[in-house]
Amino acid sequence: MTYRTTAIVGAGWISAAVISALLLAPPEAGAAPDAGQTASAGGEPGDRGSTEASETADEPSEDPIAAKEPDTTDEPSVVTPPRTAPKAPSDRVRARESLRSQGVLRRTGGHLASVTAPGHARIAQPGNVIAIQTDSSNSPEVPPAIGADEDSPAVPAEAHPSRPSPHTTTAVAPLPAATTTDRPHLRRPPSLINAVGTVVLKMLSALVHLLDGPPMLPAGSTVTVRTSTLTLPLGGGKAVEANWYFPEDADTATRLIYLQHGFLASGSMYSYTAANLAERTNSVVVVPSLSSNFLDPAAEWVGGGPMHRAVADLFAGDRTALNQSASAAFGATVTLPQKFALVGHSAGGTLVTAVAGHLADNGAVDDLVGVVMLDGVEPAGSHAVSDALSKLTGLHDVPIYLMSSDRYFWSRNGDMADKLTAARPDRFTGVGLTGGLHIDHLQGGNPFIQNAQYLIAGYSAPENVAAATEISVGWVNDLFAGTTSGVYGSPHQSIPIVTGAGTATAIVLPLRHVQRSPWRELVDGFFTVIFDQAGRNAFVYEPLEGHAVTV
């Protein structure tokens, strides 16, 4: 009964809207997706095609490390290092700098130093440390430093590579504020669906923002959260709300995390998730609230190409927009750390992966330490993830880790796990939580919103919520430090995660198939067909005819 209520409440309204829209749509608007929205058999939850990677795990491995490991599929085991250990950031940097000396690659990110002005306190900083210029007359006091507490991940590993040395960069002129992309933008013309659907989705988003309220911190948190406006390089500039989380000892923070919410959500819904990341990794965390209007003719939504490219361009050049937004939130001039990680939940997982691919295009990928997807979901018809994975190879390679829920409707039946393991079959790509649900990673302080999310996508087990935090914190700390101290292992390895709420179990990808009841199979299949059809025929991934934008 709980699952029936979940399915009806969560998808009833939108399924009715999509069905009505498709029935009212002119044939040319709904029947022929453009080249960027072609249906792919590999994207069907029931037919994996080339995206199914589980067969790979059954083949004999030629990896000497994997060959020596005992079979741990059926019984708990301690953590072992990845079959192919994550490449340390310093290794990638040395290789890229070598090519730059030959004129092969270019750098766009500049060195950001500390600031000094008459009447202000100067904080001496090394190259990658946040620099804060404060005015004692009207600026908030920075809390005294008590030392960064980078908690050890839940499960120790056997290998602890040394921390890479920071590298020096040189300042360069910032990129132009807006440049026209060379991608083709003109597609089919917008229809009545786009006009009416945009109005409905804007009203729904306004209701969500009204109900979620401001970001709230967990009890006892040492983090400071403040809100400001972030201007995205879309057209003449698109202003969005951004929540900034500053760790207690902000002036020593050397890490920046961009956290992206999922579909029909907002940044405030992730306030506990963001605060835990900020406090336990000693990072400045920014959580922008982006549009979820998948019918926007300009495709300026969390799943649209223009939005992905715009977010990527925030990290190019001197990062003026990010620094200005952080300064407005903090109440003093802030120069953000140069090194950053991308973290995203649900549709936000697709966004951060796509952004990583575009960073390879704009030259800012050098400062990206890695990507963490929290049950990432990509709609049918989108090719953002596959496009990004094709770019993030060789010298542009970055670690991408996924924490997946079980296969069910809200994870698109594990589609993201299948895509990632198919694209990177010989390396560690993440884990799935046994009994994991989509909302394990969406944790905030508004009880009404939190329980509504549980009602829609299923009530999370407390041990899985705690384990999701432990695993993500461990991965982020490793990405910045160049170590492998967190939760890793061999394909299908079972790893116990001991938490204060109980012991959870993580299974190393490829994602396994779980037995579901016939009723659940029927309901999941029904709504999957509806959303996949909408994803291929109605969702807008690139601007429609007459709606080209500059990025």
XYZ file of C-alpha atoms in Angstrom:
551
model
C 0.000 0.000 0.000
C 2.857 2.379 0.795
C 4.352 1.844 -2.621
C 1.008 2.387 -4.331
C 0.545 5.663 -2.491
C 4.111 6.645 -3.363
C 3.613 6.016 -7.048
C 0.231 7.730 -7.239
C 1.210 10.838 -5.263
C 4.612 11.231 -6.880
C 3.819 10.650 -10.524
C 0.068 10.960 -10.951
C -0.051 14.690 -11.610
C 2.861 14.798 -13.992
C 1.859 11.653 -15.861
C -1.586 13.113 -16.474
C -0.025 16.352 -17.685
C 2.381 14.550 -20.005
C -0.312 12.281 -21.439
C -2.618 15.247 -22.062
C 0.210 17.216 -23.618
C 1.186 14.394 -25.948
C -2.424 13.879 -27.015
C -2.826 17.584 -27.775
C 0.534 17.915 -29.499
C 0.748 18.445 -33.263
C 2.285 15.379 -34.959
C 5.407 17.257 -36.016
C 6.072 18.451 -32.472
C 5.928 15.128 -30.723
C 6.651 12.507 -33.337
C 10.077 13.410 -34.633
C 12.761 14.201 -32.098
C 15.761 16.118 -33.380
C 19.219 14.684 -33.821
C 20.138 15.492 -30.269
C 17.045 13.727 -28.958
C 17.030 10.498 -30.965
C 15.650 7.494 -29.109
C 18.269 4.947 -28.143
C 17.583 1.311 -27.407
C 20.385 1.346 -24.902
C 18.470 3.845 -22.779
C 15.455 1.591 -22.193
C 15.363 0.310 -18.623
C 14.213 -3.077 -19.818
C 16.704 -3.372 -22.675
C 20.181 -2.286 -21.765
C 21.862 -3.101 -25.094
C 25.359 -1.679 -25.028
C 24.871 -0.110 -21.620
C 24.594 -3.426 -19.790
C 27.914 -4.089 -18.113
C 27.131 -6.966 -15.781
C 28.511 -9.521 -18.240
C 31.893 -7.873 -17.985
C 32.255 -8.817 -14.341
C 31.885 -12.523 -15.169
C 34.783 -12.624 -17.597
C 38.268 -13.616 -16.349
C 40.247 -10.560 -15.364
C 43.781 -9.990 -16.547
C 44.402 -7.479 -13.785
C 47.016 -9.005 -11.433
C 45.458 -7.303 -8.412
C 41.964 -8.506 -9.229
C 43.275 -12.009 -9.975
C 44.647 -12.367 -6.455
C 41.476 -11.196 -4.714
C 39.176 -13.884 -3.295
C 35.532 -14.009 -4.278
C 33.714 -11.718 -1.850
C 30.347 -11.598 -3.545
C 28.397 -13.477 -0.901
C 30.057 -12.459 2.339
C 31.144 -9.141 3.881
C 34.699 -8.057 3.325
C 36.997 -5.283 4.281
C 37.659 -2.622 1.696
C 40.274 -3.193 -0.965
C 41.725 -0.562 -3.297
C 40.142 -0.134 -6.739
C 41.192 -2.518 -9.513
C 42.536 0.546 -11.265
C 43.453 3.079 -8.608
C 42.190 6.640 -9.121
C 44.797 8.755 -10.824
C 46.285 11.348 -8.477
C 45.552 14.962 -9.497
C 49.265 15.741 -9.543
C 49.860 13.083 -12.217
C 47.264 14.617 -14.520
C 48.632 18.110 -13.924
C 52.232 17.140 -14.745
C 51.158 15.538 -18.019
C 49.069 18.545 -19.026
C 51.775 21.054 -18.103
C 54.202 19.123 -20.319
C 51.884 19.494 -23.290
C 51.241 23.141 -22.500
C 54.949 23.835 -22.734
C 54.707 22.545 -26.301
C 51.696 24.727 -27.067
C 49.278 21.802 -27.256
C 46.928 22.790 -24.420
C 45.958 26.111 -22.911
C 45.135 27.137 -19.340
C 42.295 29.487 -18.557
C 42.223 29.373 -14.754
C 44.425 31.940 -13.041
C 46.241 31.981 -9.709
C 44.167 33.730 -7.057
C 46.183 35.502 -4.388
C 45.249 37.203 -1.124
C 43.923 40.746 -1.060
C 45.044 43.866 0.793
C 43.459 47.281 1.150
C 43.853 50.215 3.545
C 41.833 49.650 6.687
C 41.461 45.932 6.062
C 43.062 42.925 7.662
C 45.340 41.021 5.316
C 45.375 37.237 5.540
C 48.482 35.751 3.965
C 47.502 32.787 1.824
C 49.232 30.105 -0.217
C 48.091 29.661 -3.797
C 45.041 27.477 -3.224
C 43.691 28.985 0.029
C 40.544 31.064 0.262
C 41.430 34.736 0.751
C 39.025 36.878 2.771
C 39.245 40.664 2.923
C 37.238 41.928 5.874
C 36.174 45.356 7.009
C 35.881 45.448 10.800
C 33.264 48.195 10.627
C 30.541 46.329 8.772
C 31.634 42.768 8.117
C 30.799 39.658 10.142
C 33.577 38.202 12.219
C 35.167 35.029 10.902
C 34.970 32.307 13.590
C 38.325 31.431 15.166
C 40.140 28.511 13.613
C 39.905 25.240 15.468
C 41.485 23.066 12.782
C 39.906 21.176 9.957
C 38.473 17.855 11.021
C 38.580 15.670 7.931
C 36.886 12.599 9.332
C 38.193 9.232 8.324
C 35.854 7.416 5.937
C 33.693 4.640 7.330
C 35.822 1.775 6.036
C 39.646 1.942 5.966
C 41.594 0.974 2.865
C 44.978 -0.676 2.558
C 46.528 1.922 0.270
C 47.054 5.559 1.214
C 48.904 7.412 -1.562
C 50.646 10.556 -0.448
C 48.974 13.941 -0.806
C 49.925 15.621 -4.093
C 51.865 18.862 -3.945
C 49.978 21.999 -5.003
C 51.045 23.379 -8.355
C 51.601 26.962 -9.345
C 49.514 28.687 -11.974
C 49.825 32.052 -13.657
C 47.157 34.700 -13.956
C 45.575 35.233 -17.346
C 42.951 37.556 -18.732
C 39.377 36.416 -18.022
C 37.259 34.993 -20.804
C 34.659 37.253 -22.428
C 31.413 37.443 -20.473
C 29.395 35.818 -23.240
C 30.497 34.001 -26.356
C 28.273 32.341 -28.909
C 28.560 28.576 -28.827
C 29.411 26.801 -32.058
C 26.838 24.068 -31.432
C 23.794 24.043 -33.720
C 20.806 25.387 -31.792
C 17.927 25.537 -34.250
C 15.632 22.543 -33.839
C 11.898 22.020 -34.179
C 9.673 25.040 -33.528
C 8.079 25.383 -30.081
C 4.507 24.147 -29.698
C 1.516 24.711 -27.456
C 2.995 22.146 -25.065
C 5.999 24.381 -24.453
C 3.866 27.460 -23.809
C 1.305 25.862 -21.494
C 3.778 23.494 -19.836
C 6.159 26.339 -19.050
C 3.423 28.198 -17.182
C 2.454 25.087 -15.195
C 6.040 24.169 -14.311
C 6.872 27.727 -13.257
C 3.871 27.734 -10.936
C 4.922 24.375 -9.501
C 8.497 25.583 -8.963
C 7.218 28.715 -7.237
C 5.153 26.537 -4.904
C 8.184 24.370 -4.124
C 10.293 27.433 -3.273
C 7.491 28.815 -1.123
C 7.282 25.610 0.890
C 10.971 24.741 1.228
C 11.943 27.995 2.961
C 15.516 29.034 3.777
C 18.317 26.488 4.253
C 18.545 25.039 7.773
C 21.580 23.468 9.423
C 21.786 20.223 11.422
C 21.904 20.573 15.206
C 25.423 21.329 16.398
C 26.741 22.231 12.947
C 29.761 24.548 12.854
C 28.960 25.674 9.312
C 27.679 29.122 8.325
C 25.095 29.247 5.516
C 24.057 32.385 3.665
C 22.201 33.108 0.447
C 23.059 35.393 -2.462
C 22.503 35.728 -6.196
C 24.692 33.919 -8.721
C 24.755 35.253 -12.291
C 25.060 32.534 -14.923
C 26.626 33.407 -18.316
C 23.411 32.816 -20.274
C 22.501 35.543 -22.753
C 22.959 38.858 -20.974
C 23.229 37.091 -17.613
C 20.740 34.893 -15.745
C 20.459 35.435 -11.983
C 19.676 32.425 -9.774
C 19.586 31.893 -6.021
C 22.653 30.262 -4.483
C 23.187 28.987 -0.938
C 26.777 29.213 0.293
C 28.074 27.007 3.117
C 31.290 28.199 4.794
C 33.215 25.848 7.136
C 34.105 27.116 10.591
C 37.707 27.927 9.678
C 36.842 29.423 6.307
C 40.105 31.324 5.880
C 42.052 28.033 5.671
C 39.659 26.240 3.319
C 41.432 25.053 0.169
C 38.499 23.250 -1.396
C 35.371 24.264 -3.302
C 32.365 21.997 -3.932
C 29.589 22.719 -6.427
C 26.481 20.754 -5.334
C 23.540 20.502 -7.746
C 19.993 19.569 -6.729
C 17.736 17.266 -8.721
C 14.583 17.631 -10.806
C 11.775 19.764 -9.292
C 13.907 20.413 -6.215
C 15.778 23.413 -4.825
C 19.055 24.090 -3.093
C 17.458 24.513 0.341
C 16.185 20.923 0.279
C 19.824 19.751 0.493
C 20.866 21.894 3.458
C 21.904 18.948 5.667
C 23.684 17.251 2.759
C 25.605 20.441 1.943
C 26.418 21.256 5.572
C 27.865 17.790 6.167
C 30.055 18.108 3.077
C 31.271 21.569 4.114
C 32.056 20.594 7.704
C 33.573 17.160 7.127
C 35.686 18.029 4.074
C 36.578 21.604 5.140
C 35.169 22.915 1.867
C 33.222 25.944 0.749
C 30.018 24.526 -0.777
C 27.748 26.360 -3.222
C 24.256 25.056 -4.034
C 22.485 27.012 -6.808
C 18.740 26.611 -7.435
C 18.134 26.063 -11.153
C 14.996 25.748 -13.247
C 13.375 22.340 -13.797
C 11.279 23.538 -16.744
C 12.014 20.740 -19.202
C 9.690 22.406 -21.744
C 11.644 25.691 -21.826
C 12.196 26.527 -25.536
C 15.597 27.991 -24.597
C 16.593 24.767 -22.753
C 17.790 26.812 -19.773
C 16.989 24.153 -17.185
C 18.942 21.636 -15.102
C 18.906 19.087 -17.946
C 19.514 21.485 -20.844
C 22.737 21.865 -22.797
C 22.920 25.678 -22.470
C 22.690 25.385 -18.687
C 25.432 22.738 -18.611
C 27.765 24.928 -20.677
C 26.953 28.001 -18.595
C 27.813 26.255 -15.315
C 31.071 25.017 -16.844
C 31.982 28.561 -17.843
C 31.574 29.697 -14.228
C 34.867 27.896 -13.524
C 36.804 29.321 -16.490
C 38.961 32.425 -16.369
C 38.992 34.435 -13.141
C 35.619 33.078 -11.926
C 34.234 36.554 -11.353
C 30.605 35.453 -11.002
C 31.397 32.800 -8.383
C 33.648 35.097 -6.357
C 31.121 37.934 -6.447
C 28.319 35.645 -5.304
C 30.437 34.186 -2.487
C 31.496 37.666 -1.387
C 27.897 38.880 -1.298
C 26.908 35.886 0.817
C 29.870 36.138 3.188
C 29.665 39.896 3.624
C 33.287 40.479 2.659
C 35.500 40.088 -0.382
C 36.149 36.403 -0.976
C 38.545 34.701 -3.370
C 37.481 31.088 -3.655
C 39.833 28.089 -3.678
C 41.054 27.052 -7.112
C 40.534 23.294 -6.764
C 36.933 22.108 -6.900
C 34.739 19.002 -6.988
C 31.339 18.545 -8.630
C 28.589 16.720 -6.722
C 25.046 16.204 -7.993
C 21.892 14.295 -7.047
C 19.385 12.816 -9.519
C 19.190 15.141 -12.548
C 21.927 17.153 -10.847
C 24.184 14.135 -11.323
C 23.674 14.421 -15.065
C 24.409 18.150 -14.896
C 27.710 17.844 -13.033
C 28.907 15.050 -15.337
C 27.987 17.093 -18.412
C 29.715 20.127 -16.889
C 32.900 18.084 -16.441
C 32.834 17.311 -20.162
C 32.478 20.985 -21.039
C 35.355 21.825 -18.684
C 37.520 19.716 -20.976
C 36.429 22.049 -23.781
C 37.017 25.369 -22.003
C 40.348 24.399 -20.400
C 39.221 24.519 -16.753
C 39.290 20.745 -16.250
C 42.775 20.951 -14.690
C 41.317 22.248 -11.429
C 38.509 19.674 -11.293
C 39.474 16.903 -8.865
C 36.506 14.675 -9.686
C 32.757 14.106 -9.911
C 30.450 12.394 -7.396
C 26.945 11.429 -8.512
C 24.364 10.761 -5.815
C 21.936 8.397 -7.554
C 22.363 10.319 -10.795
C 19.500 10.134 -13.307
C 19.528 11.093 -16.994
C 16.209 11.364 -18.877
C 15.615 9.329 -22.016
C 16.621 11.285 -25.099
C 19.503 13.080 -23.396
C 23.049 12.316 -24.506
C 24.792 14.653 -22.056
C 26.438 11.914 -19.996
C 27.690 9.847 -22.926
C 29.034 13.000 -24.606
C 30.870 13.961 -21.422
C 32.332 10.496 -20.843
C 33.714 10.484 -24.384
C 35.634 13.702 -23.599
C 36.906 12.752 -20.141
C 39.658 10.415 -21.310
C 43.423 10.606 -21.633
C 44.796 13.875 -20.288
C 41.253 15.049 -19.544
C 40.447 11.999 -17.450
C 38.863 12.658 -14.059
C 37.426 10.189 -11.519
C 33.634 9.832 -11.632
C 31.970 7.951 -8.783
C 28.301 6.997 -8.509
C 26.361 5.973 -5.412
C 23.248 4.250 -6.748
C 19.953 3.200 -5.227
C 18.326 -0.113 -6.092
C 16.870 -0.516 -9.569
C 13.441 1.134 -9.527
C 11.507 3.921 -11.208
C 13.203 6.852 -9.466
C 16.688 5.712 -10.528
C 15.460 4.946 -14.057
C 16.038 1.310 -13.224
C 19.746 1.838 -12.571
C 20.383 3.336 -16.008
C 23.198 5.635 -14.818
C 25.096 2.771 -13.183
C 24.878 0.775 -16.409
C 26.121 3.704 -18.513
C 29.060 4.420 -16.241
C 30.257 0.824 -15.920
C 29.895 0.305 -19.678
C 31.989 3.411 -20.409
C 34.643 2.580 -17.782
C 34.575 -1.220 -17.445
C 38.089 -1.720 -16.050
C 38.001 0.719 -13.157
C 36.107 1.474 -9.970
C 33.008 3.560 -10.721
C 31.028 3.421 -7.489
C 28.683 1.397 -5.324
C 25.021 0.606 -4.863
C 23.438 0.614 -1.418
C 21.433 -2.509 -0.603
C 17.849 -1.335 -0.177
C 18.977 2.133 -1.235
C 16.357 4.688 -2.295
C 16.500 7.927 -4.244
C 16.036 10.201 -1.221
C 18.954 8.724 0.751
C 21.014 11.689 -0.481
C 18.405 14.475 -0.275
C 18.567 15.596 3.346
C 17.337 18.952 4.609
C 15.924 20.641 7.691
C 12.337 21.215 6.554
C 10.325 18.275 7.990
C 7.338 18.871 5.698
C 9.468 18.804 2.545
C 11.558 15.872 3.790
C 8.527 13.697 4.526
C 6.896 14.677 1.245
C 10.018 13.493 -0.578
C 9.949 10.209 1.343
C 6.275 9.746 0.496
C 6.991 10.264 -3.200
C 10.142 8.163 -3.647
C 10.116 5.802 -0.662
C 11.160 6.028 2.994
C 14.918 5.658 3.380
C 16.448 3.303 5.927
C 18.320 5.374 8.569
C 21.476 3.289 8.126
C 21.466 3.980 4.375
C 21.093 7.729 4.915
C 24.066 7.671 7.303
C 26.093 5.444 4.973
C 25.415 7.746 2.021
C 26.974 10.595 3.990
C 29.991 8.521 5.055
C 30.705 7.300 1.533
C 30.295 10.666 -0.197
C 32.428 12.467 2.396
C 35.138 9.823 2.042
C 35.173 10.060 -1.745
C 35.330 13.862 -1.747
C 38.191 13.900 0.759
C 40.065 11.360 -1.384
C 39.513 13.321 -4.596
C 41.065 16.434 -3.091
C 43.887 14.605 -1.283
C 44.751 12.193 -4.109
C 44.264 9.195 -1.798
C 42.080 6.066 -1.755
C 41.122 5.879 1.910
C 37.371 5.634 1.385
C 34.979 2.940 0.199
C 36.276 1.132 -2.880
C 36.512 -2.489 -3.983
C 36.271 -5.094 -6.740
C 33.158 -5.643 -8.898
C 30.216 -7.031 -6.887
C 32.198 -6.898 -3.637
C 30.007 -6.531 -0.533
C 31.225 -3.890 1.931
C 29.659 -3.309 5.378
C 29.325 0.363 6.330
C 29.064 0.725 10.100
C 27.190 3.865 11.194
C 25.559 5.161 14.345
C 22.175 4.298 12.823
C 23.114 0.704 12.025
C 25.151 -1.211 9.467
C 24.439 -0.648 5.788
C 25.792 -2.697 2.898
C 27.428 -1.257 -0.213
C 27.898 -3.448 -3.299
C 30.569 -2.360 -5.783
C 29.220 -1.697 -9.297
C 28.097 -3.139 -11.728
C 24.675 -2.683 -10.159
C 22.965 -5.952 -9.407
C 19.350 -6.814 -10.245
C 16.985 -7.258 -7.304
C 13.779 -9.263 -7.147
C 10.673 -7.070 -7.214
C 7.023 -7.930 -6.751
C 4.847 -8.203 -9.890
C 2.853 -5.178 -8.744
C 5.977 -3.066 -8.346
C 7.268 -4.211 -11.744
C 3.946 -3.200 -13.307
C 3.791 0.237 -11.693
C 7.458 1.001 -12.378
C 7.101 -0.139 -15.978
C 3.993 1.977 -16.549
C 5.505 5.223 -15.306
C 8.851 4.475 -16.954
C 7.152 4.239 -20.356
C 5.385 7.571 -19.789
C 8.476 9.448 -18.659
C 10.728 7.897 -21.295
C 8.317 8.899 -24.047
C 8.198 12.415 -22.647
C 11.990 12.462 -22.358
C 12.404 11.576 -26.015
C 9.583 13.633 -27.494
C 8.833 16.562 -25.185
C 11.897 17.410 -23.083
C 14.017 20.210 -24.557
C 17.768 19.602 -24.386
C 18.887 22.254 -26.893
C 17.120 25.531 -27.803
C 14.193 25.247 -30.179
C 13.873 27.252 -33.363
C 14.047 30.972 -32.676
C 15.384 30.532 -29.138
C 19.155 30.314 -29.611
C 21.099 31.693 -26.646
C 24.676 32.819 -26.108
C 26.797 31.068 -23.500
